[in-house]
Tab-separated table of C-alpha atoms and ligand atoms in Angstrom:
chain	number	residue	atom	x	y	z
A	1	MET	CA	-6.046	-31.785	-38.028
A	2	ILE	CA	-9.139	-32.154	-36.486
A	3	GLU	CA	-8.897	-31.180	-32.569
A	4	ALA	CA	-10.795	-31.339	-29.685
A	5	GLN	CA	-13.524	-28.524	-29.298
A	6	LYS	CA	-13.057	-25.474	-27.420
A	7	GLY	CA	-14.020	-26.297	-23.567
A	8	THR	CA	-14.002	-30.315	-24.396
A	9	ARG	CA	-10.492	-32.389	-23.490
A	10	ASP	CA	-9.728	-35.942	-23.256
A	11	ILE	CA	-8.647	-37.338	-20.089
A	12	LEU	CA	-5.526	-39.719	-21.005
A	13	PRO	CA	-4.761	-42.915	-18.938
A	14	GLY	CA	-1.735	-40.820	-16.734
A	15	GLU	CA	-4.058	-38.759	-15.065
A	16	ILE	CA	-7.246	-41.176	-15.651
A	17	ALA	CA	-5.809	-43.224	-11.850
A	18	ARG	CA	-7.475	-39.826	-10.089
A	19	TRP	CA	-10.441	-39.566	-11.573
A	20	GLN	CA	-10.833	-43.132	-10.361
A	21	LEU	CA	-9.739	-42.416	-7.514
A	22	VAL	CA	-12.763	-40.308	-7.152
A	23	GLU	CA	-15.489	-41.888	-8.256
A	24	ALA	CA	-14.527	-45.049	-6.470
A	25	GLN	CA	-14.405	-43.252	-3.179
A	26	ALA	CA	-17.404	-41.235	-4.027
A	27	ARG	CA	-18.902	-45.213	-4.614
A	28	ALA	CA	-17.483	-46.180	-1.881
A	29	THR	CA	-18.835	-43.414	0.830
A	30	PHE	CA	-21.980	-43.162	-0.540
A	31	GLU	CA	-23.182	-46.204	-0.294
A	32	LEU	CA	-21.654	-46.732	3.386
A	33	TYR	CA	-25.249	-43.940	3.680
A	34	GLY	CA	-27.500	-45.834	1.680
A	35	PHE	CA	-27.259	-44.274	-2.056
A	36	ARG	CA	-27.472	-46.323	-5.392
A	37	GLU	CA	-26.860	-45.142	-8.382
A	38	ILE	CA	-28.693	-44.226	-11.496
A	39	ARG	CA	-27.611	-42.944	-14.730
A	40	THR	CA	-30.001	-41.008	-16.608
A	41	PRO	CA	-29.753	-40.199	-20.302
A	42	ILE	CA	-26.793	-36.907	-21.346
A	43	PHE	CA	-29.515	-35.351	-23.695
A	44	GLU	CA	-33.737	-34.241	-22.202
A	45	SER	CA	-36.160	-32.184	-23.689
A	46	THR	CA	-34.838	-28.396	-23.503
A	47	GLU	CA	-38.510	-27.861	-21.452
A	48	LEU	CA	-36.857	-29.838	-18.407
A	49	PHE	CA	-34.125	-27.446	-17.878
A	50	SER	CA	-35.978	-24.079	-18.708
A	51	ARG	CA	-39.355	-25.174	-16.637
A	52	THR	CA	-37.100	-26.037	-13.541
A	53	ILE	CA	-33.637	-24.274	-13.857
A	54	GLY	CA	-35.607	-20.655	-14.567
A	55	GLU	CA	-35.472	-18.783	-18.142
A	56	ALA	CA	-33.524	-16.094	-16.251
A	57	THR	CA	-31.058	-17.465	-15.187
A	58	ASP	CA	-27.785	-18.359	-16.957
A	59	ILE	CA	-27.450	-21.302	-17.674
A	60	VAL	CA	-30.872	-21.228	-19.170
A	61	SER	CA	-30.246	-17.700	-20.810
A	62	LYS	CA	-27.032	-18.376	-22.166
A	63	GLU	CA	-25.347	-21.408	-21.577
A	64	MET	CA	-27.121	-24.142	-22.619
A	65	TYR	CA	-26.501	-26.884	-25.809
A	66	THR	CA	-29.902	-26.955	-27.416
A	67	PHE	CA	-30.539	-28.118	-30.988
A	68	LEU	CA	-33.393	-29.422	-33.072
A	69	ASP	CA	-33.575	-33.122	-33.861
A	70	ARG	CA	-34.587	-35.009	-36.599
A	71	LYS	CA	-38.070	-34.706	-36.120
A	72	GLY	CA	-37.820	-30.693	-34.731
A	73	ARG	CA	-38.208	-31.920	-31.134
A	74	SER	CA	-35.910	-29.235	-28.946
A	75	LEU	CA	-33.091	-31.199	-27.066
A	76	THR	CA	-30.368	-29.913	-25.143
A	77	LEU	CA	-27.425	-31.176	-23.425
A	78	ARG	CA	-27.799	-31.740	-19.779
A	79	PRO	CA	-26.659	-28.540	-18.051
A	80	GLU	CA	-27.143	-29.625	-14.362
A	81	ASN	CA	-28.397	-33.354	-13.624
A	82	THR	CA	-30.789	-32.921	-10.883
A	83	ALA	CA	-33.683	-31.586	-12.683
A	84	PRO	CA	-33.051	-35.208	-15.007
A	85	VAL	CA	-32.629	-37.043	-11.717
A	86	ALA	CA	-36.391	-35.959	-10.741
A	87	ARG	CA	-38.065	-36.519	-14.031
A	88	ALA	CA	-37.029	-40.269	-13.240
A	89	VAL	CA	-37.814	-40.548	-10.161
A	90	ILE	CA	-41.454	-39.498	-11.202
A	91	GLU	CA	-41.073	-41.299	-14.709
A	92	HIS	CA	-40.368	-44.479	-12.829
A	93	GLN	CA	-42.915	-43.804	-9.991
A	94	MET	CA	-40.050	-43.980	-7.402
A	95	HIS	CA	-41.495	-41.973	-4.768
A	96	ARG	CA	-44.223	-44.297	-4.078
A	97	GLY	CA	-42.336	-46.818	-2.118
A	98	ALA	CA	-42.084	-46.795	1.575
A	99	GLY	CA	-39.331	-44.186	2.830
A	100	LEU	CA	-36.566	-42.569	0.869
A	101	GLN	CA	-35.472	-42.277	-2.479
A	102	ARG	CA	-31.481	-41.705	-2.111
A	103	LEU	CA	-29.465	-41.957	-5.766
A	104	TYR	CA	-26.670	-40.618	-6.644
A	105	TYR	CA	-24.610	-40.151	-9.910
A	106	ILE	CA	-21.363	-39.531	-11.792
A	107	GLY	CA	-21.273	-38.294	-15.418
A	108	PRO	CA	-20.598	-35.080	-17.838
A	109	MET	CA	-22.616	-32.006	-18.247
A	110	PHE	CA	-22.393	-29.050	-20.920
A	111	ARG	CA	-22.657	-25.463	-20.908
A	112	TYR	CA	-21.333	-22.624	-22.947
A	113	GLU	CA	-19.230	-21.071	-20.700
A	114	ARG	CA	-16.083	-19.187	-20.770
A	115	PRO	CA	-13.074	-21.977	-20.586
A	116	GLN	CA	-10.963	-21.214	-18.550
A	117	LYS	CA	-8.684	-23.056	-15.105
A	118	GLY	CA	-11.266	-25.555	-13.564
A	119	ARG	CA	-13.718	-24.416	-16.593
A	120	ALA	CA	-15.172	-26.217	-19.672
A	121	ARG	CA	-18.034	-26.877	-21.711
A	122	GLN	CA	-18.083	-30.496	-20.779
A	123	PHE	CA	-17.834	-31.458	-17.552
A	124	HIS	CA	-18.018	-33.748	-14.792
A	125	GLN	CA	-20.056	-33.962	-11.760
A	126	ILE	CA	-21.002	-36.837	-9.155
A	127	GLY	CA	-24.129	-35.619	-7.449
A	128	VAL	CA	-26.507	-36.910	-4.996
A	129	GLU	CA	-30.113	-36.518	-4.313
A	130	VAL	CA	-32.322	-37.667	-1.734
A	131	PHE	CA	-36.294	-37.242	-2.190
A	132	GLY	CA	-38.704	-37.743	0.513
A	133	SER	CA	-38.350	-35.478	3.548
A	134	GLU	CA	-37.888	-32.174	4.660
A	135	HIS	CA	-36.423	-32.991	7.565
A	136	PRO	CA	-33.534	-30.836	9.063
A	137	ALA	CA	-31.206	-34.230	9.808
A	138	VAL	CA	-31.398	-35.183	6.243
A	139	ASP	CA	-29.720	-32.316	5.223
A	140	ALA	CA	-26.999	-32.420	8.611
A	141	GLU	CA	-26.529	-36.139	7.213
A	142	THR	CA	-25.838	-35.249	3.908
A	143	LEU	CA	-23.361	-32.482	4.509
A	144	GLU	CA	-21.418	-34.643	7.325
A	145	MET	CA	-21.366	-37.732	3.629
A	146	LEU	CA	-20.108	-35.011	1.635
A	147	MET	CA	-17.265	-33.521	4.150
A	148	ALA	CA	-16.756	-37.469	4.946
A	149	PHE	CA	-16.158	-38.166	1.629
A	150	LEU	CA	-13.790	-35.151	0.756
A	151	GLU	CA	-12.034	-35.893	3.867
A	152	SER	CA	-11.283	-39.684	2.847
A	153	LEU	CA	-9.935	-37.891	-0.369
A	154	GLY	CA	-7.524	-36.087	2.059
A	155	ILE	CA	-8.902	-32.671	0.748
A	156	ALA	CA	-7.226	-30.200	2.741
A	157	GLY	CA	-8.959	-26.218	3.240
A	158	ALA	CA	-12.887	-27.479	2.314
A	159	GLU	CA	-14.696	-24.758	3.578
A	160	LEU	CA	-18.598	-24.956	4.336
A	161	ALA	CA	-20.841	-22.188	3.977
A	162	VAL	CA	-24.773	-22.871	4.731
A	163	ASN	CA	-27.275	-20.339	4.386
A	164	SER	CA	-31.090	-20.347	4.123
A	165	VAL	CA	-32.838	-19.176	0.908
A	166	GLY	CA	-36.373	-19.387	2.156
A	167	CYS	CA	-39.676	-20.920	0.343
A	168	PRO	CA	-42.539	-18.461	-1.254
A	169	VAL	CA	-44.037	-18.392	1.948
A	170	CYS	CA	-41.112	-15.505	2.821
A	171	ARG	CA	-39.360	-14.975	-0.206
A	172	PRO	CA	-42.043	-12.469	-1.772
A	173	ALA	CA	-41.161	-10.328	1.600
A	174	TYR	CA	-37.731	-10.557	0.959
A	175	ARG	CA	-37.787	-9.833	-3.049
A	176	GLU	CA	-39.515	-6.179	-1.764
A	177	ALA	CA	-36.773	-5.412	0.696
A	178	LEU	CA	-33.521	-6.350	-2.224
A	179	LEU	CA	-35.052	-4.251	-4.576
A	180	ALA	CA	-35.848	-1.846	-1.939
A	181	TYR	CA	-31.868	-1.415	-1.593
A	182	LEU	CA	-31.187	-1.975	-5.155
A	183	ARG	CA	-33.476	0.640	-6.685
A	184	PRO	CA	-30.725	3.220	-5.661
A	185	HIS	CA	-27.688	1.391	-7.144
A	186	ARG	CA	-29.827	0.897	-10.324
A	187	ASP	CA	-27.601	3.220	-12.728
A	188	SER	CA	-24.537	1.439	-11.187
A	189	LEU	CA	-25.065	-2.342	-11.753
A	190	CYS	CA	-24.488	-3.963	-14.650
A	191	GLU	CA	-26.656	-4.874	-17.605
A	192	ASP	CA	-27.519	-8.526	-16.122
A	193	CYS	CA	-27.854	-7.325	-13.124
A	194	ARG	CA	-30.605	-4.600	-14.507
A	195	ARG	CA	-32.150	-7.397	-16.051
A	196	ARG	CA	-31.992	-9.560	-12.970
A	197	LEU	CA	-33.413	-6.612	-11.002
A	198	ALA	CA	-37.219	-6.948	-13.159
A	199	GLU	CA	-36.780	-10.664	-13.586
A	200	ASN	CA	-35.194	-12.155	-9.996
A	201	PRO	CA	-33.410	-9.616	-7.983
A	202	LEU	CA	-32.272	-12.695	-6.043
A	203	ARG	CA	-29.751	-13.358	-9.149
A	204	CYS	CA	-27.933	-10.516	-8.650
A	205	PHE	CA	-25.878	-12.111	-5.712
A	206	ASP	CA	-24.504	-14.742	-8.135
A	207	CYS	CA	-22.642	-11.240	-10.429
A	208	LYS	CA	-19.698	-12.006	-10.870
A	209	VAL	CA	-18.200	-8.355	-11.398
A	210	PRO	CA	-16.625	-6.916	-8.861
A	211	ALA	CA	-18.499	-3.773	-8.220
A	212	ASP	CA	-21.607	-5.454	-8.329
A	213	GLN	CA	-20.040	-7.899	-5.431
A	214	GLU	CA	-19.143	-4.976	-3.441
A	215	THR	CA	-22.696	-3.571	-3.995
A	216	MET	CA	-24.515	-6.767	-2.822
A	217	SER	CA	-22.274	-7.261	-0.218
A	218	ALA	CA	-23.931	-4.581	1.675
A	219	ALA	CA	-27.613	-5.888	0.393
A	220	PRO	CA	-30.180	-7.195	3.163
A	221	PRO	CA	-29.271	-10.435	4.084
A	222	ILE	CA	-32.231	-13.181	3.487
A	223	THR	CA	-31.644	-14.245	6.537
A	224	GLU	CA	-33.536	-11.320	8.137
A	225	SER	CA	-36.762	-12.529	6.336
A	226	LEU	CA	-37.298	-15.730	6.797
A	227	CYS	CA	-40.924	-16.645	7.913
A	228	ALA	CA	-40.767	-18.728	11.336
A	229	ALA	CA	-41.205	-22.212	9.754
A	230	CYS	CA	-37.990	-21.538	8.007
A	231	ARG	CA	-36.715	-20.290	10.715
A	232	ASP	CA	-36.665	-22.860	12.338
A	233	HIS	CA	-35.794	-25.569	10.058
A	234	PHE	CA	-32.600	-23.207	9.496
A	235	ALA	CA	-31.939	-23.338	13.527
A	236	ARG	CA	-32.754	-27.107	13.314
A	237	LEU	CA	-29.991	-27.721	10.806
A	238	VAL	CA	-27.068	-25.695	12.395
A	239	ALA	CA	-28.175	-27.272	15.457
A	240	LEU	CA	-27.589	-30.644	14.613
A	241	LEU	CA	-24.326	-29.637	12.352
A	242	GLU	CA	-22.995	-28.446	15.498
A	243	ALA	CA	-23.931	-31.901	17.367
A	244	LEU	CA	-22.170	-33.336	14.410
A	245	ALA	CA	-18.952	-31.367	14.446
A	246	ILE	CA	-19.098	-30.012	11.472
A	247	ARG	CA	-17.061	-26.874	10.276
A	248	HIS	CA	-19.442	-24.595	8.649
A	249	ARG	CA	-19.522	-20.611	8.150
A	250	ILE	CA	-23.384	-19.274	8.041
A	251	GLU	CA	-23.500	-17.119	5.232
A	252	PRO	CA	-26.349	-14.712	4.687
A	253	ARG	CA	-25.604	-13.813	1.414
A	254	LEU	CA	-24.866	-17.441	-0.501
A	255	VAL	CA	-28.053	-17.636	-2.518
A	256	ARG	CA	-27.482	-19.543	-5.320
A	257	GLY	CA	-28.624	-18.860	-8.927
A	258	LEU	CA	-31.412	-21.993	-8.918
A	259	ASP	CA	-34.907	-21.268	-9.195
A	260	TYR	CA	-35.889	-24.531	-7.984
A	261	TYR	CA	-33.986	-23.869	-3.977
A	262	ARG	CA	-36.016	-23.861	-0.920
A	263	ARG	CA	-34.640	-22.858	2.494
A	264	THR	CA	-31.431	-25.065	2.587
A	265	SER	CA	-28.412	-23.560	0.130
A	266	PHE	CA	-24.538	-23.892	0.763
A	267	GLU	CA	-21.311	-24.476	-1.106
A	268	VAL	CA	-17.753	-25.869	-0.070
A	269	THR	CA	-14.791	-24.080	-1.599
A	270	VAL	CA	-11.416	-25.211	-1.185
A	271	PRO	CA	-8.294	-22.860	-1.741
A	272	GLY	CA	-6.184	-23.279	-4.836
A	273	LEU	CA	-8.611	-23.497	-7.305
A	274	GLY	CA	-7.912	-19.560	-8.402
A	275	SER	CA	-11.248	-17.543	-9.274
A	276	GLN	CA	-13.113	-20.759	-9.727
A	277	ASN	CA	-12.957	-21.802	-6.144
A	278	ALA	CA	-16.320	-23.458	-5.857
A	279	LEU	CA	-15.981	-27.053	-5.567
A	280	LEU	CA	-19.112	-27.878	-4.809
A	281	GLY	CA	-22.765	-26.499	-4.619
A	282	GLY	CA	-26.420	-27.543	-3.150
A	283	GLY	CA	-29.440	-27.195	-1.431
A	284	ARG	CA	-32.924	-28.481	-0.692
A	285	TYR	CA	-35.103	-28.437	-3.543
A	286	ASP	CA	-38.649	-29.273	-2.326
A	287	GLY	CA	-40.766	-27.712	-5.458
A	288	LEU	CA	-39.042	-29.314	-8.177
A	289	ILE	CA	-41.049	-32.085	-8.058
A	290	ARG	CA	-44.196	-30.387	-8.091
A	291	ASP	CA	-43.067	-28.205	-10.761
A	292	LEU	CA	-42.446	-30.993	-12.996
A	293	GLY	CA	-46.310	-32.797	-12.712
A	294	GLY	CA	-45.446	-34.921	-9.793
A	295	PRO	CA	-46.760	-34.758	-6.087
A	296	ASP	CA	-45.761	-32.705	-3.160
A	297	VAL	CA	-42.110	-34.434	-2.593
A	298	PRO	CA	-39.179	-32.611	-0.791
A	299	GLY	CA	-35.706	-33.195	-2.452
A	300	PHE	CA	-32.288	-32.187	-1.281
A	301	GLY	CA	-28.650	-32.882	-3.137
A	302	PHE	CA	-24.974	-31.484	-4.409
A	303	ALA	CA	-23.038	-31.390	-7.256
A	304	VAL	CA	-19.622	-31.725	-6.681
A	305	GLY	CA	-17.258	-30.753	-10.176
A	306	GLU	CA	-15.229	-33.462	-11.413
A	307	GLU	CA	-12.586	-31.351	-12.712
A	308	ARG	CA	-12.055	-29.895	-9.752
A	309	LEU	CA	-12.468	-32.306	-6.979
A	310	VAL	CA	-9.045	-34.082	-9.408
A	311	LEU	CA	-7.212	-30.692	-9.139
A	312	SER	CA	-7.618	-30.763	-5.577
A	313	LEU	CA	-6.361	-34.017	-4.477
A	314	PRO	CA	-3.246	-34.068	-2.557
A	315	ALA	CA	0.079	-34.520	-5.876
A	316	ALA	CA	0.832	-38.335	-4.259
A	317	ALA	CA	-2.975	-39.543	-4.007
A	318	ALA	CA	-3.134	-42.286	-6.635
A	319	ALA	CA	0.033	-41.824	-8.093
A	320	ALA	CA	2.035	-45.442	-8.624
A	321	GLU	CA	-1.467	-46.825	-10.234
A	322	GLY	CA	-1.016	-48.289	-13.861
A	323	ALA	CA	2.083	-50.356	-14.280
A	324	PRO	CA	2.310	-53.700	-15.590
A	325	ASP	CA	3.411	-56.986	-12.534
A	326	ILE	CA	5.157	-58.602	-16.132
A	327	TYR	CA	6.471	-57.306	-19.100
A	328	MET	CA	6.542	-60.499	-21.488
A	329	ALA	CA	9.994	-59.923	-23.941
A	330	ALA	CA	9.116	-62.900	-26.970
A	331	ILE	CA	11.638	-63.652	-29.377
A	332	GLY	CA	10.349	-64.827	-32.858
A	333	GLU	CA	6.742	-66.647	-33.802
A	334	GLU	CA	6.857	-69.661	-31.141
A	335	GLY	CA	8.063	-67.063	-28.372
A	336	VAL	CA	5.252	-65.157	-28.696
A	337	ALA	CA	3.121	-68.478	-29.355
A	338	ARG	CA	4.671	-69.659	-26.079
A	339	ALA	CA	3.888	-66.260	-24.319
A	340	LEU	CA	0.328	-65.767	-24.905
A	341	VAL	CA	-0.294	-69.261	-22.946
A	342	VAL	CA	2.359	-68.297	-20.514
A	343	GLY	CA	0.382	-64.949	-20.029
A	344	ARG	CA	-3.491	-66.256	-20.157
A	345	TRP	CA	-2.290	-68.576	-16.691
A	346	LEU	CA	-0.188	-65.622	-15.135
A	347	ARG	CA	-3.630	-63.469	-15.669
A	348	ARG	CA	-5.660	-66.077	-14.008
A	349	THR	CA	-3.507	-65.471	-10.650
A	350	GLY	CA	-4.250	-61.964	-11.384
A	351	LYS	CA	-0.754	-60.764	-12.309
A	352	ARG	CA	-1.011	-57.671	-14.756
A	353	ILE	CA	0.796	-58.518	-17.389
A	354	VAL	CA	1.470	-56.672	-21.344
A	355	LEU	CA	2.443	-58.555	-24.372
A	356	GLU	CA	3.654	-56.667	-27.145
A	357	PRO	CA	4.305	-58.832	-30.194
A	358	GLN	CA	7.214	-58.139	-31.569
A	359	PRO	CA	9.254	-61.137	-32.294
A	360	ASP	CA	11.917	-59.065	-34.529
A	361	LYS	CA	12.955	-56.888	-31.507
A	362	SER	CA	15.995	-57.327	-30.040
A	363	LEU	CA	15.514	-58.396	-25.938
A	364	ARG	CA	17.589	-55.400	-25.395
A	365	ALA	CA	15.089	-53.036	-26.832
A	366	GLN	CA	11.890	-55.030	-25.470
A	367	MET	CA	13.600	-54.629	-21.839
A	368	ARG	CA	14.180	-50.557	-22.049
A	369	ARG	CA	10.556	-50.626	-23.068
A	370	ALA	CA	9.542	-52.838	-20.123
A	371	HIS	CA	11.861	-50.586	-17.892
A	372	ASP	CA	9.809	-47.657	-19.283
A	373	LEU	CA	6.546	-49.334	-18.576
A	374	GLY	CA	7.580	-49.457	-14.921
A	375	ALA	CA	6.935	-53.421	-15.085
A	376	ALA	CA	8.252	-55.493	-11.700
A	377	PHE	CA	9.536	-58.462	-13.266
A	378	VAL	CA	9.597	-59.474	-17.352
A	379	LEU	CA	9.017	-62.345	-18.381
A	380	ILE	CA	11.957	-63.904	-21.505
A	381	ILE	CA	10.751	-66.692	-23.869
A	382	GLY	CA	13.670	-66.877	-26.851
A	383	GLU	CA	14.611	-69.857	-29.229
A	384	SER	CA	16.185	-71.792	-26.144
A	385	GLU	CA	13.268	-71.185	-23.416
A	386	VAL	CA	11.041	-72.180	-26.414
A	387	ARG	CA	13.178	-75.318	-27.095
A	388	GLU	CA	13.263	-76.191	-23.413
A	389	GLY	CA	9.588	-75.405	-22.330
A	390	SER	CA	11.068	-72.871	-19.491
A	391	VAL	CA	10.885	-69.117	-19.156
A	392	THR	CA	13.457	-66.932	-18.006
A	393	ILE	CA	12.334	-64.013	-15.201
A	394	ARG	CA	13.992	-61.167	-14.837
A	395	ARG	CA	13.603	-58.753	-11.549
A	396	MET	CA	13.709	-55.385	-13.032
A	397	ALA	CA	14.714	-54.011	-9.296
A	398	ASP	CA	18.389	-55.816	-8.900
A	399	GLY	CA	18.612	-57.542	-12.353
A	400	THR	CA	18.417	-60.606	-10.868
A	401	GLN	CA	17.659	-63.174	-13.360
A	402	GLU	CA	17.037	-67.193	-13.367
A	403	ARG	CA	15.956	-69.816	-15.955
A	404	VAL	CA	12.977	-72.056	-14.657
A	405	ALA	CA	10.368	-74.364	-15.927
A	406	ALA	CA	7.317	-72.928	-17.134
A	407	GLN	CA	5.247	-74.728	-14.827
A	408	ARG	CA	7.303	-73.427	-12.339
A	409	VAL	CA	6.965	-69.847	-13.027
A	410	GLU	CA	4.101	-69.104	-10.959
A	411	GLY	CA	5.464	-70.117	-7.608
A	412	ARG	CA	9.406	-68.835	-8.396
A	413	LEU	CA	7.819	-65.305	-8.995
A	414	ARG	CA	6.201	-64.986	-5.853
A	415	GLU	CA	8.784	-66.293	-3.753
A	416	MET	CA	10.991	-63.886	-6.224
A	417	ALA	CA	8.676	-61.121	-5.165
A	418	GLY	CA	9.063	-61.469	-1.567
A	419	ALA	CA	12.884	-61.661	-1.629
B	1	LIG	P1	-23.803	-25.971	-10.054
B	1	LIG	O1	-24.373	-27.256	-10.923
B	1	LIG	O2	-23.476	-24.961	-11.064
B	1	LIG	O3	-24.227	-25.754	-8.970
B	1	LIG	O4	-21.922	-26.042	-10.146
B	1	LIG	C1	-21.855	-27.440	-8.985
B	1	LIG	C2	-20.346	-27.065	-9.051
B	1	LIG	O5	-20.204	-28.132	-10.724
B	1	LIG	C3	-19.746	-26.046	-9.115
B	1	LIG	O6	-19.050	-26.054	-8.310
B	1	LIG	C4	-18.159	-26.073	-9.925
B	1	LIG	O7	-17.138	-27.649	-9.096
B	1	LIG	C5	-18.949	-27.468	-11.290
B	1	LIG	N1	-18.987	-27.174	-12.046
B	1	LIG	C6	-20.018	-25.875	-12.919
B	1	LIG	N2	-19.838	-25.602	-13.885
B	1	LIG	C7	-18.980	-26.198	-14.696
B	1	LIG	C8	-18.021	-25.746	-15.738
B	1	LIG	N3	-18.524	-24.801	-16.799
B	1	LIG	N4	-16.946	-26.475	-15.417
B	1	LIG	C9	-16.423	-26.968	-14.598
B	1	LIG	N5	-16.828	-27.145	-12.998
B	1	LIG	C10	-17.821	-26.865	-13.495
């Protein structure tokens, strides 16, 4: 038997209501703030990711699904969508228009990671990007939108942690300060972190080895090394968050792993996700568009893990979705043909109707099926109904049943539903 690949899974009809709920809520919320959807390809040139995310990151060094196509081009299934969206913005010159570009996306991402609860190889992200302003009010408003989105879904216990990771002016000095702290600990660090020391010591903050995490918890915080401009930007952001009454915690050691981050960096965690408790992450990436060969256009964004979002939804959310209003129980070929006609009419009035042509199946068996599907009504069309041009309506809640002329079905259904 051929099965789904490790780290991938089918999202089945029984759980789809929760996915549709978070996606509909994302669209509704983001559009209130002027965001519009963008859909970019699933695969891109490998260089797009290696140049922007950084060769030394886990994503680029170990986690990408990279392959050569038939013409020998190196392609990669997107591991994240900020670089693809930035590429699209440049390619279509969207940054040329007046004002800001606010974009959102929903779709699958791919990383070759060890699967566990809340971590998959094909996973889904809901993300937003804002291009064209470095004003901290963009950060604050987008964070306010994010928290409103989570609240609208009833996600409980979401905690927002924010930090500033500086800019190319202040980061070199911080890097030196961090190296000075880490050098004496070098021999106790894991192999990956020793490599990070040479390539980019800030990455050590992302290490998942407990002993290394302890070492990093005593490292000098980047907030002490920020240049005046970055310090000012961060202070203004924090003041705006306070003015908006957005609960947050300043987390001086929150240094996210991707190369293109500048200044604002943040994360939201929720309880109950286990070790993978980060629901989302984001930040400011003022250098990204320029790194990709575009002009100096600042950016800000976040990406929510949709699997983790769905896992964090309250149990009652979207529970009873999907049951039909009406099950058509037709007996005999003529009954099936009549059911098609009646079904067409009723669907035009917005009724959800299930018709399973099984003319030889007993009425009793069809009733059982209607019950299993959770249908509110069954319309029975047997031999005598065909002869009379009538339909029998059965209300499943109490078994009330009556036969009506076909043209009266709609009105009678409405009366019986209201009764
Ligand atoms: P990142 O793009 O690494 O900043 O991740 C943003 C969010 O995407 C994380 O907080 C997770 O919720 C989600 N995420 C990242 N990697 C995975 C994965 N392998 N499986 C499931 N969710 C993921």
